[in-house]
Backbone as JSON Lines, residues from 0, in Angstrom:
{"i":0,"aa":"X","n":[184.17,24.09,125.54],"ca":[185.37,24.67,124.93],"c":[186.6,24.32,125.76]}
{"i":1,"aa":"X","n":[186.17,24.16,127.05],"ca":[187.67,23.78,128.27],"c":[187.97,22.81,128.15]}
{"i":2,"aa":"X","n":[186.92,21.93,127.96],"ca":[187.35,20.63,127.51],"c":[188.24,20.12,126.35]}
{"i":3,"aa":"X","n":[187.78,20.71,125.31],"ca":[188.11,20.83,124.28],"c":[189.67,21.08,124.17]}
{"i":4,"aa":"X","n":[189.93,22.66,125.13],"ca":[191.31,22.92,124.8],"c":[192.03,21.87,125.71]}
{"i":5,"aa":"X","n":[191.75,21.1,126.36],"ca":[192.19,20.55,127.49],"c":[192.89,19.24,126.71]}
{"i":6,"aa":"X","n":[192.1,18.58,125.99],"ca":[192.3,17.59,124.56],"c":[192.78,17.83,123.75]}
{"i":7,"aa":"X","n":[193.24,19.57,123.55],"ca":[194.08,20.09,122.33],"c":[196.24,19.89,122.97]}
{"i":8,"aa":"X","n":[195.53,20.18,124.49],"ca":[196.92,20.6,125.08],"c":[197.34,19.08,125.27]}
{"i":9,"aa":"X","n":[196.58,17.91,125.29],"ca":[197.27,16.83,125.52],"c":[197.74,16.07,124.45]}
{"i":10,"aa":"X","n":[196.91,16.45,123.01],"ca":[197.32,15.72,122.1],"c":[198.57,16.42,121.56]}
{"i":11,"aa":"X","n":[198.74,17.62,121.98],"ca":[200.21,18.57,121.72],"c":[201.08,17.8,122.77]}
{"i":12,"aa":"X","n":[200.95,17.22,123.73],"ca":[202.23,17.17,124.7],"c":[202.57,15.39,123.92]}
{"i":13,"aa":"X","n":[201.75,15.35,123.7],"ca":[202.14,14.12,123.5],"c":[202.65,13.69,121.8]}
{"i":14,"aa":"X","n":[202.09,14.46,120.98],"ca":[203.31,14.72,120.15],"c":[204.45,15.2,120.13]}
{"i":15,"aa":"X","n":[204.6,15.92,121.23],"ca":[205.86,16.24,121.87],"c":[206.94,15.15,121.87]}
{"i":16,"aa":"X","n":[206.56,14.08,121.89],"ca":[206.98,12.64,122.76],"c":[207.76,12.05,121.15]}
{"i":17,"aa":"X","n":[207.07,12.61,119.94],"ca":[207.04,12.03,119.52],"c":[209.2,12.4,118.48]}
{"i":18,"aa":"X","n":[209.01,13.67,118.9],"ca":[210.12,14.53,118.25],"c":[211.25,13.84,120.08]}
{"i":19,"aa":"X","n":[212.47,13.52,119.33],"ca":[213.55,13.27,120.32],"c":[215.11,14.03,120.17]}
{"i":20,"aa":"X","n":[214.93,14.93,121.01],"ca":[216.17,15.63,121.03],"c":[217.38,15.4,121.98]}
{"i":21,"aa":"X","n":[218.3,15.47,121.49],"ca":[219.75,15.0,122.16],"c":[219.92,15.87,123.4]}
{"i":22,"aa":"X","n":[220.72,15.89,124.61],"ca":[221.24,16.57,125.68],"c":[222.25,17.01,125.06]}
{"i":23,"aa":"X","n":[223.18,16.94,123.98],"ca":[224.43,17.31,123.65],"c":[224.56,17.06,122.49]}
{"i":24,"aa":"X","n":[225.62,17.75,122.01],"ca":[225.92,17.25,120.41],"c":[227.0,16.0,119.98]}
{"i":25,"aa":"X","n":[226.69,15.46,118.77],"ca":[227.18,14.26,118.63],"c":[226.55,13.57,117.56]}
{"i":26,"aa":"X","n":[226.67,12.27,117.52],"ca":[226.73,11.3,117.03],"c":[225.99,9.81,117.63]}
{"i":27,"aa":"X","n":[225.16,9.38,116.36],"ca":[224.3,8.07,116.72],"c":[224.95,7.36,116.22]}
{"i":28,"aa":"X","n":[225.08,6.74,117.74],"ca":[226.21,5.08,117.32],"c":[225.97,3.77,117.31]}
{"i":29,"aa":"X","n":[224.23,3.97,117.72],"ca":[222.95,2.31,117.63],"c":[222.06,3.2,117.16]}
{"i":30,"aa":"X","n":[221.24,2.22,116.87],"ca":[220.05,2.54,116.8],"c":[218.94,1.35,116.25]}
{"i":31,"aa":"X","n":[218.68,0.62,116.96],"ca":[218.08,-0.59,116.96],"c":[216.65,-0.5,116.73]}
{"i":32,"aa":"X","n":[215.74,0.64,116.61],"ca":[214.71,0.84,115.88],"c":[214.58,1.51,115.03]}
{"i":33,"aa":"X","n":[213.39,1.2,113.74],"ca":[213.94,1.88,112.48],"c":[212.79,2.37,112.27]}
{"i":34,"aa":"X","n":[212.99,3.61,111.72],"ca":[211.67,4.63,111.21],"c":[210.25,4.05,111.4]}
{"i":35,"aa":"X","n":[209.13,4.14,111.61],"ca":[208.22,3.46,111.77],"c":[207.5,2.43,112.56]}
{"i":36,"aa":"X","n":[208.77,2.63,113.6],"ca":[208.59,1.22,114.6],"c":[207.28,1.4,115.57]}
{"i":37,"aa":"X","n":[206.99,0.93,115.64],"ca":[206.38,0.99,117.08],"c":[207.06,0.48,118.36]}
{"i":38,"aa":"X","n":[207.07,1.76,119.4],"ca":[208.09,1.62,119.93],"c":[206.83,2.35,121.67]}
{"i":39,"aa":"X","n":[207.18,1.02,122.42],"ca":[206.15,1.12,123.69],"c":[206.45,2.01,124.9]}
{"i":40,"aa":"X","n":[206.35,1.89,125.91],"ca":[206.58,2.72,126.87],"c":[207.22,2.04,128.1]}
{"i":41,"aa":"X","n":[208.75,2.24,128.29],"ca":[209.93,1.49,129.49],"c":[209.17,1.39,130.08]}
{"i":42,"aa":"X","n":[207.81,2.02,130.87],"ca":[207.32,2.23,132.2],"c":[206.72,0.63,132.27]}
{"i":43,"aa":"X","n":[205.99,0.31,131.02],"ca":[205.35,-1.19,131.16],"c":[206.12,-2.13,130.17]}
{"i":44,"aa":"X","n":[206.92,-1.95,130.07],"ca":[207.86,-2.99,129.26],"c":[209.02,-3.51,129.86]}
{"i":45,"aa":"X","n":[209.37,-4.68,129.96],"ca":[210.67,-5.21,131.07],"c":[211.86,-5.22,129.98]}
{"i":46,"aa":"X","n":[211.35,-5.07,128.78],"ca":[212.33,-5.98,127.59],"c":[212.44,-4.23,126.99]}
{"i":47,"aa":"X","n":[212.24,-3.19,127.5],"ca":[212.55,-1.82,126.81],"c":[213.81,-1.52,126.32]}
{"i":48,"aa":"X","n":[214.33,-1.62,125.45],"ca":[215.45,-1.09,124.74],"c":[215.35,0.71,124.44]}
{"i":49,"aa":"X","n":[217.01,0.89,124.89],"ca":[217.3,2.56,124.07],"c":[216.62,2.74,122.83]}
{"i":50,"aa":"X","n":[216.22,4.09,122.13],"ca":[215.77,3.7,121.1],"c":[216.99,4.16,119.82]}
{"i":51,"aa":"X","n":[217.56,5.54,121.01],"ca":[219.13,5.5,120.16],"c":[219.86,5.44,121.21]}
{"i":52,"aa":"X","n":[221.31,5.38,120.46],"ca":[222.67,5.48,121.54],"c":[223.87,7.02,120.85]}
{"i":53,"aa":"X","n":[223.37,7.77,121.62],"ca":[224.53,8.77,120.86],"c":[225.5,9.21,121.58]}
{"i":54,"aa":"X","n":[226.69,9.17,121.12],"ca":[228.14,9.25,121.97],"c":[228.53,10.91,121.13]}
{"i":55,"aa":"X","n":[229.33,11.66,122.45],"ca":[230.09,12.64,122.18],"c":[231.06,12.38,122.26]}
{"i":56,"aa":"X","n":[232.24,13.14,120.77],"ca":[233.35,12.11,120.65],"c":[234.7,13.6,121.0]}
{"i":57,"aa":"X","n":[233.96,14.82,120.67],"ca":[235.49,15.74,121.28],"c":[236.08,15.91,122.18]}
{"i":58,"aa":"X","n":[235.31,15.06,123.56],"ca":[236.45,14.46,124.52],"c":[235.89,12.8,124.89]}
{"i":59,"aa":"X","n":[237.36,12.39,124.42],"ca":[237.31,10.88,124.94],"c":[237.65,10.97,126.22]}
{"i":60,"aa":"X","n":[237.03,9.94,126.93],"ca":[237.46,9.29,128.41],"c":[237.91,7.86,128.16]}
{"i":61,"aa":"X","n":[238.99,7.59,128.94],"ca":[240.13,6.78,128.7],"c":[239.63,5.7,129.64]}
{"i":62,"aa":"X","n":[239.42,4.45,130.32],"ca":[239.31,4.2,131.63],"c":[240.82,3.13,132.14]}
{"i":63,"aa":"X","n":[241.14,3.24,133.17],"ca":[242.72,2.38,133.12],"c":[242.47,1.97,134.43]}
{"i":64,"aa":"X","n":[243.2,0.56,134.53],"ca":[243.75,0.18,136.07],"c":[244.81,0.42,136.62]}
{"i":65,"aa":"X","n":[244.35,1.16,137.85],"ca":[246.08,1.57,138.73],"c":[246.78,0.22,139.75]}
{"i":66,"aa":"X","n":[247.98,-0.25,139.78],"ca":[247.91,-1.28,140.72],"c":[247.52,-0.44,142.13]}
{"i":67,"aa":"X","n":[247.7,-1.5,142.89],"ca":[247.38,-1.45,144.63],"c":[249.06,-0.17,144.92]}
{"i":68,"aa":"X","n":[250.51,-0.58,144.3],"ca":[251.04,0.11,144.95],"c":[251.63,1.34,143.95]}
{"i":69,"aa":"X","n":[250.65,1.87,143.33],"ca":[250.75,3.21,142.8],"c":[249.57,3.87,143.3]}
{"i":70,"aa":"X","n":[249.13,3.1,143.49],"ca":[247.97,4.18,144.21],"c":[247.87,5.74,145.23]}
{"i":71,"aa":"X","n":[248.97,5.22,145.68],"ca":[249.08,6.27,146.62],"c":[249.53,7.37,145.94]}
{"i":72,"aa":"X","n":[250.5,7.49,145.06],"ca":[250.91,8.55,143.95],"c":[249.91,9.11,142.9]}
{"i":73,"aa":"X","n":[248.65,8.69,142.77],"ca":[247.8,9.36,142.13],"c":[247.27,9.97,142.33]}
{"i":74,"aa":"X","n":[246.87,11.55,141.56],"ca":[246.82,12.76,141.59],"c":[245.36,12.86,140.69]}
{"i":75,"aa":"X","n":[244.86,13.88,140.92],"ca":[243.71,14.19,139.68],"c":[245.09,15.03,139.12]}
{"i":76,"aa":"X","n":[244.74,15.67,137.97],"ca":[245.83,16.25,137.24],"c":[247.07,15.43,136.64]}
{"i":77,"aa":"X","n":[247.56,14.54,137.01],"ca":[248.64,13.97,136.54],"c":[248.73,13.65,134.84]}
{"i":78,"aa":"X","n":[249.78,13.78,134.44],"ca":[249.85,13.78,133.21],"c":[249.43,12.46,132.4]}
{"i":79,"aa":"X","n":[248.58,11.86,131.17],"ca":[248.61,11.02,131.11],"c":[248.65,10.66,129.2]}
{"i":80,"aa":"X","n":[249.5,9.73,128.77],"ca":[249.39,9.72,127.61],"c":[248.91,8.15,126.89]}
{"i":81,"aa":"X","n":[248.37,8.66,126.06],"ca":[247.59,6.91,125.09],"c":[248.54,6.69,123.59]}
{"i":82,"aa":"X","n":[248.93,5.51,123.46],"ca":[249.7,5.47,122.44],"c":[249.44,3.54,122.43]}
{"i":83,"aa":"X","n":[250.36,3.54,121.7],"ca":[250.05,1.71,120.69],"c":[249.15,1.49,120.28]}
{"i":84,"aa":"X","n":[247.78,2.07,120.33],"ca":[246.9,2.24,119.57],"c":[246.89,1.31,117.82]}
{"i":85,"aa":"X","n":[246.57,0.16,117.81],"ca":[245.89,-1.03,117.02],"c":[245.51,0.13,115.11]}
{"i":86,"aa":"X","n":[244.66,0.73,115.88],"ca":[243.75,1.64,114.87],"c":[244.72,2.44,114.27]}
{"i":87,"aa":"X","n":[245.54,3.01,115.06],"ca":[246.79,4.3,114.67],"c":[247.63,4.27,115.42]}
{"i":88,"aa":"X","n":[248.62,3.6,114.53],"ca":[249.16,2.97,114.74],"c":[250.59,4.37,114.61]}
{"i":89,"aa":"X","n":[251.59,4.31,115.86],"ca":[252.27,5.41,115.97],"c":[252.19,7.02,116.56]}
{"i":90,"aa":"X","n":[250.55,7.6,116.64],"ca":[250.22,8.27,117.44],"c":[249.69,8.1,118.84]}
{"i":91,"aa":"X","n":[250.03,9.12,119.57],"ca":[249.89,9.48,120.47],"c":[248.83,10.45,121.49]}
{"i":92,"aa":"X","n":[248.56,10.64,122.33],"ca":[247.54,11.35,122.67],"c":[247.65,11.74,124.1]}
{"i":93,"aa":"X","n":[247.32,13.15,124.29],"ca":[247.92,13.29,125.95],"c":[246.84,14.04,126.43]}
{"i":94,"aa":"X","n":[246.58,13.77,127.64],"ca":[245.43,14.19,128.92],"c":[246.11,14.15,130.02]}
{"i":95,"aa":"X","n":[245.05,14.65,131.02],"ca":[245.15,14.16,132.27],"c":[244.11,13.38,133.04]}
{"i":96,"aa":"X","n":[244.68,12.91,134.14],"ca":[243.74,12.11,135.37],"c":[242.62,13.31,135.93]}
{"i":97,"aa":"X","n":[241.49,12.66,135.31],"ca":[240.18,13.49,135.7],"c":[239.71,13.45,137.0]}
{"i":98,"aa":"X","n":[239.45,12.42,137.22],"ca":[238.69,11.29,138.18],"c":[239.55,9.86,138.68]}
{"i":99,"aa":"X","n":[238.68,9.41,139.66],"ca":[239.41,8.2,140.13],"c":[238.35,7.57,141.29]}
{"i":100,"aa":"X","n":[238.28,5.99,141.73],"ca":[237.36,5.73,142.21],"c":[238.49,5.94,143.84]}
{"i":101,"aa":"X","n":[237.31,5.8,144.92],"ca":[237.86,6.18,146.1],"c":[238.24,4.73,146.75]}
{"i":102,"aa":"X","n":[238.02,3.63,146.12],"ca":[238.6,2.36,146.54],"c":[238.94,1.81,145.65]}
{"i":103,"aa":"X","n":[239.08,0.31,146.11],"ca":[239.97,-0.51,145.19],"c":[239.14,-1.76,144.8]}
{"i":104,"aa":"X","n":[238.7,-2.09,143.64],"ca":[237.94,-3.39,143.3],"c":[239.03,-4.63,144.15]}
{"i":105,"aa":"X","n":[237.72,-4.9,144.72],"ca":[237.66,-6.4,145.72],"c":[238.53,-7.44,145.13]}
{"i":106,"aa":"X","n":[237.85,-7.73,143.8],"ca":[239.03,-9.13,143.25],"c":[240.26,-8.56,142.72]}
{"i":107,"aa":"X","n":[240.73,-7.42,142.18],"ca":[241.95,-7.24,141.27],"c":[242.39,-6.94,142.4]}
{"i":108,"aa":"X","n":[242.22,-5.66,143.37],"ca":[242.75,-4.76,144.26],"c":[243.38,-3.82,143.03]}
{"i":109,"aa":"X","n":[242.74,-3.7,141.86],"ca":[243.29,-2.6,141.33],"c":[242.01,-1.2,141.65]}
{"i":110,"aa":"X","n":[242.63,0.17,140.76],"ca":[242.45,1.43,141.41],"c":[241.71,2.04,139.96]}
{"i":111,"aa":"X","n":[240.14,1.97,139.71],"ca":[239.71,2.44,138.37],"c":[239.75,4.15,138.37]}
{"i":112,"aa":"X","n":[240.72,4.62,137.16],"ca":[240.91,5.92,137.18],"c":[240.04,6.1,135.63]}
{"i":113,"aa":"X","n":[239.95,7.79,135.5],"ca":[239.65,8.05,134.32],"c":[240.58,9.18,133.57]}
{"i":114,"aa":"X","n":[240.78,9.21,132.28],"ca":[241.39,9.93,131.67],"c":[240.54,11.07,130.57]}
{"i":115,"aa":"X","n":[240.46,12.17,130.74],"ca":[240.38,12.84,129.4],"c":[240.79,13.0,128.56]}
{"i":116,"aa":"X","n":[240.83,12.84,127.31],"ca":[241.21,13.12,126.36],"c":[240.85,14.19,125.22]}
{"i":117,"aa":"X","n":[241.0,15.5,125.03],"ca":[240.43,16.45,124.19],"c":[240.76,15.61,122.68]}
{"i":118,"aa":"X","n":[239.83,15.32,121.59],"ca":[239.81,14.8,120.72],"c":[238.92,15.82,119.69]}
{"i":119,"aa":"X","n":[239.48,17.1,119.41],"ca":[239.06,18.23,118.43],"c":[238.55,17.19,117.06]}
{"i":120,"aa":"X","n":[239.85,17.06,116.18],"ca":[239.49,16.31,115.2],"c":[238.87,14.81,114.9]}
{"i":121,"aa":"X","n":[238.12,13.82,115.79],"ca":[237.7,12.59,116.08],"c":[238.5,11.66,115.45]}
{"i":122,"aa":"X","n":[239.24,12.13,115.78],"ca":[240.88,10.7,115.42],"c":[240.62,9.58,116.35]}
{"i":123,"aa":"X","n":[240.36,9.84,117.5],"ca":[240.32,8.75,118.35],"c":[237.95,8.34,118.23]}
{"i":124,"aa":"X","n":[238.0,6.71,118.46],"ca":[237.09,6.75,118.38],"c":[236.49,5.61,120.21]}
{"i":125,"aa":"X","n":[235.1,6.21,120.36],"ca":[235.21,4.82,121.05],"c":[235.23,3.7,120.9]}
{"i":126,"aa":"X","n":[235.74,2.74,121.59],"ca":[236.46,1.18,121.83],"c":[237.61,0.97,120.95]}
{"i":127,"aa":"X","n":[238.38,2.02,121.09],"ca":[239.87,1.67,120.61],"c":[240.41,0.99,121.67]}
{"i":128,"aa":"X","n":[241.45,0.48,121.82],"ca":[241.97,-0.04,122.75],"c":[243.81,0.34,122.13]}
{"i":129,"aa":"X","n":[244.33,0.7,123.5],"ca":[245.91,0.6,123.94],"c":[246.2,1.07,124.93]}
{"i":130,"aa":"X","n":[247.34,1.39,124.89],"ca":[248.3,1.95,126.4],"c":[248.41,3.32,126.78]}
{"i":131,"aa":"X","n":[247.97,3.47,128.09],"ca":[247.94,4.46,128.84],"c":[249.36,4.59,130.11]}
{"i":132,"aa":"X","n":[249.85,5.77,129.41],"ca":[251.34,5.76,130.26],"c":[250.92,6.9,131.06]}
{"i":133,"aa":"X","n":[251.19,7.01,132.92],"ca":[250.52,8.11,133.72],"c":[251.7,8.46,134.49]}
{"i":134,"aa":"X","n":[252.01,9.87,134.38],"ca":[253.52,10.43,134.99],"c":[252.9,10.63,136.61]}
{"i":135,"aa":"X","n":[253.32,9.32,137.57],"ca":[253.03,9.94,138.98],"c":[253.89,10.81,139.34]}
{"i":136,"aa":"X","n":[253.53,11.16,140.45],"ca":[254.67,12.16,141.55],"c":[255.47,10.89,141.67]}
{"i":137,"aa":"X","n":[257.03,11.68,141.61],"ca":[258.01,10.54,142.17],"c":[257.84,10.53,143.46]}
{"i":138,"aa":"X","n":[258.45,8.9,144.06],"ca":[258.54,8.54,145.45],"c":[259.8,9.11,145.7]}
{"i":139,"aa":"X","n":[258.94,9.14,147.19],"ca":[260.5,10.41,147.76],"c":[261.81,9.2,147.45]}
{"i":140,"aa":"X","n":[262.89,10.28,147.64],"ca":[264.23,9.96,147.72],"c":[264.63,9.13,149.11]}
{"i":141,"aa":"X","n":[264.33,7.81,149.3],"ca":[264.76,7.28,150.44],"c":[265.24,6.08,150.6]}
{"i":142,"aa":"X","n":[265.87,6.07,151.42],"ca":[266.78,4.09,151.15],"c":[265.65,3.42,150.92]}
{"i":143,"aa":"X","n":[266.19,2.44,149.98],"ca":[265.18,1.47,150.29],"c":[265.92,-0.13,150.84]}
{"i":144,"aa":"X","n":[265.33,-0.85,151.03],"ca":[265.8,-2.47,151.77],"c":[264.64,-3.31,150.92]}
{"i":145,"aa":"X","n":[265.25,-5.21,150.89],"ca":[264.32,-6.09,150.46],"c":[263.63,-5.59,151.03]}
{"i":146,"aa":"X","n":[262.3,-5.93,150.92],"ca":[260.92,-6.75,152.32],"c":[261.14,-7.58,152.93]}
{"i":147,"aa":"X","n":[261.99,-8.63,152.61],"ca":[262.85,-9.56,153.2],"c":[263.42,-9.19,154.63]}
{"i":148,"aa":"X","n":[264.17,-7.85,154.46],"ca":[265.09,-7.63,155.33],"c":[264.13,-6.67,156.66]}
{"i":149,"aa":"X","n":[262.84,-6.58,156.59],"ca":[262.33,-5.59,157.43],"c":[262.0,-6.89,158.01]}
{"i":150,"aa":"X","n":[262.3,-6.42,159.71],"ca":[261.74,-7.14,160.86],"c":[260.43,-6.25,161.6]}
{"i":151,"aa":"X","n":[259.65,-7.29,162.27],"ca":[258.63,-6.76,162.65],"c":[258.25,-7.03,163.64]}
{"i":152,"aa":"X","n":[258.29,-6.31,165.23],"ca":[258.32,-6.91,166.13],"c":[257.17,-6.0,167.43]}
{"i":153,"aa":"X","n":[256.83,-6.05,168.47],"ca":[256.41,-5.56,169.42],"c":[256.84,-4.03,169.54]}
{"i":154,"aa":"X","n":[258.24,-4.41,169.65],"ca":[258.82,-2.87,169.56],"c":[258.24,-2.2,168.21]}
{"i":155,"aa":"X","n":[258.66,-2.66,167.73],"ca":[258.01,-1.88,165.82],"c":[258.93,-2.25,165.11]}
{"i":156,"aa":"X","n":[259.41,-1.73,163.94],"ca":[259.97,-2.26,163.07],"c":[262.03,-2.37,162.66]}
{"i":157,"aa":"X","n":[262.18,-3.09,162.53],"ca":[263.76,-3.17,162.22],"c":[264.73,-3.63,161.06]}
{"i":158,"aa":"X","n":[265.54,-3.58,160.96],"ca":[266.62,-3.91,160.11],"c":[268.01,-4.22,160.65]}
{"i":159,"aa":"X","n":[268.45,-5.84,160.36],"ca":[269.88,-6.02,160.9],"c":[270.91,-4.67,160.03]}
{"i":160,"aa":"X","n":[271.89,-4.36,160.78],"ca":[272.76,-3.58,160.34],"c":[274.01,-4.0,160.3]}
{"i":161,"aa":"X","n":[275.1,-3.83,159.38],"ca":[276.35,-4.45,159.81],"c":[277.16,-3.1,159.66]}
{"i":162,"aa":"X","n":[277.95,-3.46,161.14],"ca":[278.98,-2.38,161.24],"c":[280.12,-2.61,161.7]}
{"i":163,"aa":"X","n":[281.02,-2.87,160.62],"ca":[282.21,-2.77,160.6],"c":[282.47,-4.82,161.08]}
{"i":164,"aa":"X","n":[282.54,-4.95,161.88],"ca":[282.69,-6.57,162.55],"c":[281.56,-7.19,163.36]}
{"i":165,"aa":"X","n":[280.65,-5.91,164.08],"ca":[279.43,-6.29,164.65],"c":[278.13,-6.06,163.0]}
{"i":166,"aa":"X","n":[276.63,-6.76,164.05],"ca":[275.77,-6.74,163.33],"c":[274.85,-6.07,164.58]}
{"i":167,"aa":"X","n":[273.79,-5.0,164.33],"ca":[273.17,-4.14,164.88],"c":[271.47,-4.2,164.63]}
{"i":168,"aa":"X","n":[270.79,-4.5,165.9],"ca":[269.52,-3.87,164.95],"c":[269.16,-2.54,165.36]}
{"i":169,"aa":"X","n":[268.54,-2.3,163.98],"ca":[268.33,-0.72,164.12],"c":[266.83,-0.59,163.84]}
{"i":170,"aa":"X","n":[266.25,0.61,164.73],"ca":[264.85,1.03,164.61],"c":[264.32,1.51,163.36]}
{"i":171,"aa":"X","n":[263.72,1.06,162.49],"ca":[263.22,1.82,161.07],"c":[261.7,2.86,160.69]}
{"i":172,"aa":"X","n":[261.3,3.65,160.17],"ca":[259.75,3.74,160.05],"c":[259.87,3.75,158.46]}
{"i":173,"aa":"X","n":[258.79,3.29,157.58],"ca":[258.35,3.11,156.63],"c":[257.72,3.64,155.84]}
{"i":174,"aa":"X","n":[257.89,4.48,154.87],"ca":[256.91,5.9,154.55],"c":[256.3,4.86,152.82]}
{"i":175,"aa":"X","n":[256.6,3.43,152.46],"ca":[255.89,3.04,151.36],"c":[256.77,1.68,151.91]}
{"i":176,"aa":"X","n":[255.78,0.3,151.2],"ca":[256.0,-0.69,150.59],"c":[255.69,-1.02,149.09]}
{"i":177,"aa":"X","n":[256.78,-1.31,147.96],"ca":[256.31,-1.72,146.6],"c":[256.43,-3.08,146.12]}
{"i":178,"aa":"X","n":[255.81,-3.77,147.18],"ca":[256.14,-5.27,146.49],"c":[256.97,-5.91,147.23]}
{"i":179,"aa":"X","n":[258.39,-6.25,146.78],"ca":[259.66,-6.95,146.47],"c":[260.67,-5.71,147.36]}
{"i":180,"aa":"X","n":[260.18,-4.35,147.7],"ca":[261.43,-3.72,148.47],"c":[260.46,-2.6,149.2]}
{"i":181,"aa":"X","n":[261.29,-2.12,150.5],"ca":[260.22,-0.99,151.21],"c":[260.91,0.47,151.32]}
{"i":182,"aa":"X","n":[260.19,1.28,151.14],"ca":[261.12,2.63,151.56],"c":[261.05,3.21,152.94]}
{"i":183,"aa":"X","n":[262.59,3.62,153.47],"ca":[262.46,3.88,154.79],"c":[262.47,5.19,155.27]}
{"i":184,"aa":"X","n":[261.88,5.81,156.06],"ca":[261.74,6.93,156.3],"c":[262.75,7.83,156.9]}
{"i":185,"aa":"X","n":[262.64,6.61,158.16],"ca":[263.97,6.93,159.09],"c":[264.39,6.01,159.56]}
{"i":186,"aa":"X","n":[265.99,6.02,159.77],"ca":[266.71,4.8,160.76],"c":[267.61,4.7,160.08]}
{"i":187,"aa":"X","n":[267.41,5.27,158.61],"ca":[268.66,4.42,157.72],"c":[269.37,6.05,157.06]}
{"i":188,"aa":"X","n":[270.7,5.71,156.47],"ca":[271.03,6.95,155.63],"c":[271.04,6.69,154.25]}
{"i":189,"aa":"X","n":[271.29,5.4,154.16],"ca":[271.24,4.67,152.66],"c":[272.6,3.79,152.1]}
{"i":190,"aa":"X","n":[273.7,4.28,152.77],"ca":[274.71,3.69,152.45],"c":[275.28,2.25,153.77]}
{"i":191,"aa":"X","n":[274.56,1.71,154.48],"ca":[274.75,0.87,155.77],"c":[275.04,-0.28,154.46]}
{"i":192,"aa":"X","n":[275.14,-1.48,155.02],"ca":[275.08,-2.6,154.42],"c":[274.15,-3.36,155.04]}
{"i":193,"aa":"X","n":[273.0,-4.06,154.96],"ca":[271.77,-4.38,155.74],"c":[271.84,-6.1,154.83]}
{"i":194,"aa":"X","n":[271.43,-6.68,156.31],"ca":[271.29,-8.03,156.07],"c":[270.44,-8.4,155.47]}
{"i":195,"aa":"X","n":[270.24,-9.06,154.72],"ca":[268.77,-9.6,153.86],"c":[267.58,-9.91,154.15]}
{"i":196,"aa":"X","n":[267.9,-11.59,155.07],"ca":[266.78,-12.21,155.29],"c":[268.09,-13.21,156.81]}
């Protein structure tokens, strides 16, 4: 009889196998086997395929590249909005910065962030594609100079100054570089006239 139930409890678990229930609610968006398939076991199969693919669509995640020099201004929370949208064409859609990776991909040197998007009514679908506009913290209020014009020396860093008939160098510190101009922390007030290059 132990035996017996022992063969009852396995042919139950394993019809178990046979019923597939979702982790969440949603929507099947593949499904590459069809009723009746015979369908093997990943453990000994190299060529195992999903047998479905189901996506939850009442919050989209957005994914975007940050350059190298916004990076530093990104926030989880920051405001973020999706619009030009191909599909729908004229709306808009607003989230924030969920997530964000803690480095920077090797070849772009860009910064992979993620966006939420609450999507109640499934207006938005996945693989839409458009533009993601992200309100950073502004950069502080500080002179800025070319890159050109920052010297860089043993002592540390400088900027010719012109004053009045002489030319001066003056000690600078650097609280950002964006490219094409740097912001200075201290040394400068903002109104000097500074030599270029």
């Amino acid at each position: 009889v132990k035996v017996a139930e022992a063969d009852a409890d396995y042919a139950r678990t394993m019809l178990n196998y046979a019923t597939i229930t979702a982790p969440f609610d949603g929507y099947v968006t593949e499904r590459p086997i069809d009723p009746g398939s015979f369908v093997q076991s990943a453990a000994s199969n190299s060529a195992a395929m999903p047998v479905l693919t189901i996506t939850q669509t009442d919050v989209v995640r957005v994914f975007l590249e940050v350059p190298m020099s916004d990076v530093q201004w990104l926030d989880r929370g920051d405001k973020a909005v999706l619009d030009r949208l191909t599909a729908l064409p004229g709306e808009t859609f607003s989230g924030t910065i969920t997530r964000f990776s803690a480095s920077l991909k090797r070849e772009s040197r860009l910064l992979r962030a993620e966006v939420d998007l609450p999507n109640p009514d499934g207006r938005l679908r996945p693989g839409y594609y458009g533009y993601v506009t992200v309100n950073l913290d502004e950069q502080p209020q500080t002179p800025v100079v070319p890159s050109s014009a920052l010297l860089s020396s043993a002592d540390g860093l400088s900027v010719f100054v012109v004053e009045g008939d002489v030319v001066r160098r003056r000690a600078v510190t650097v609280n950002y570089r964006d490219g094409s101009i740097v912001g200075i922390a201290t040394g400068l007030n903002g109104g000097e006239f500074i030599i270029r290059s």
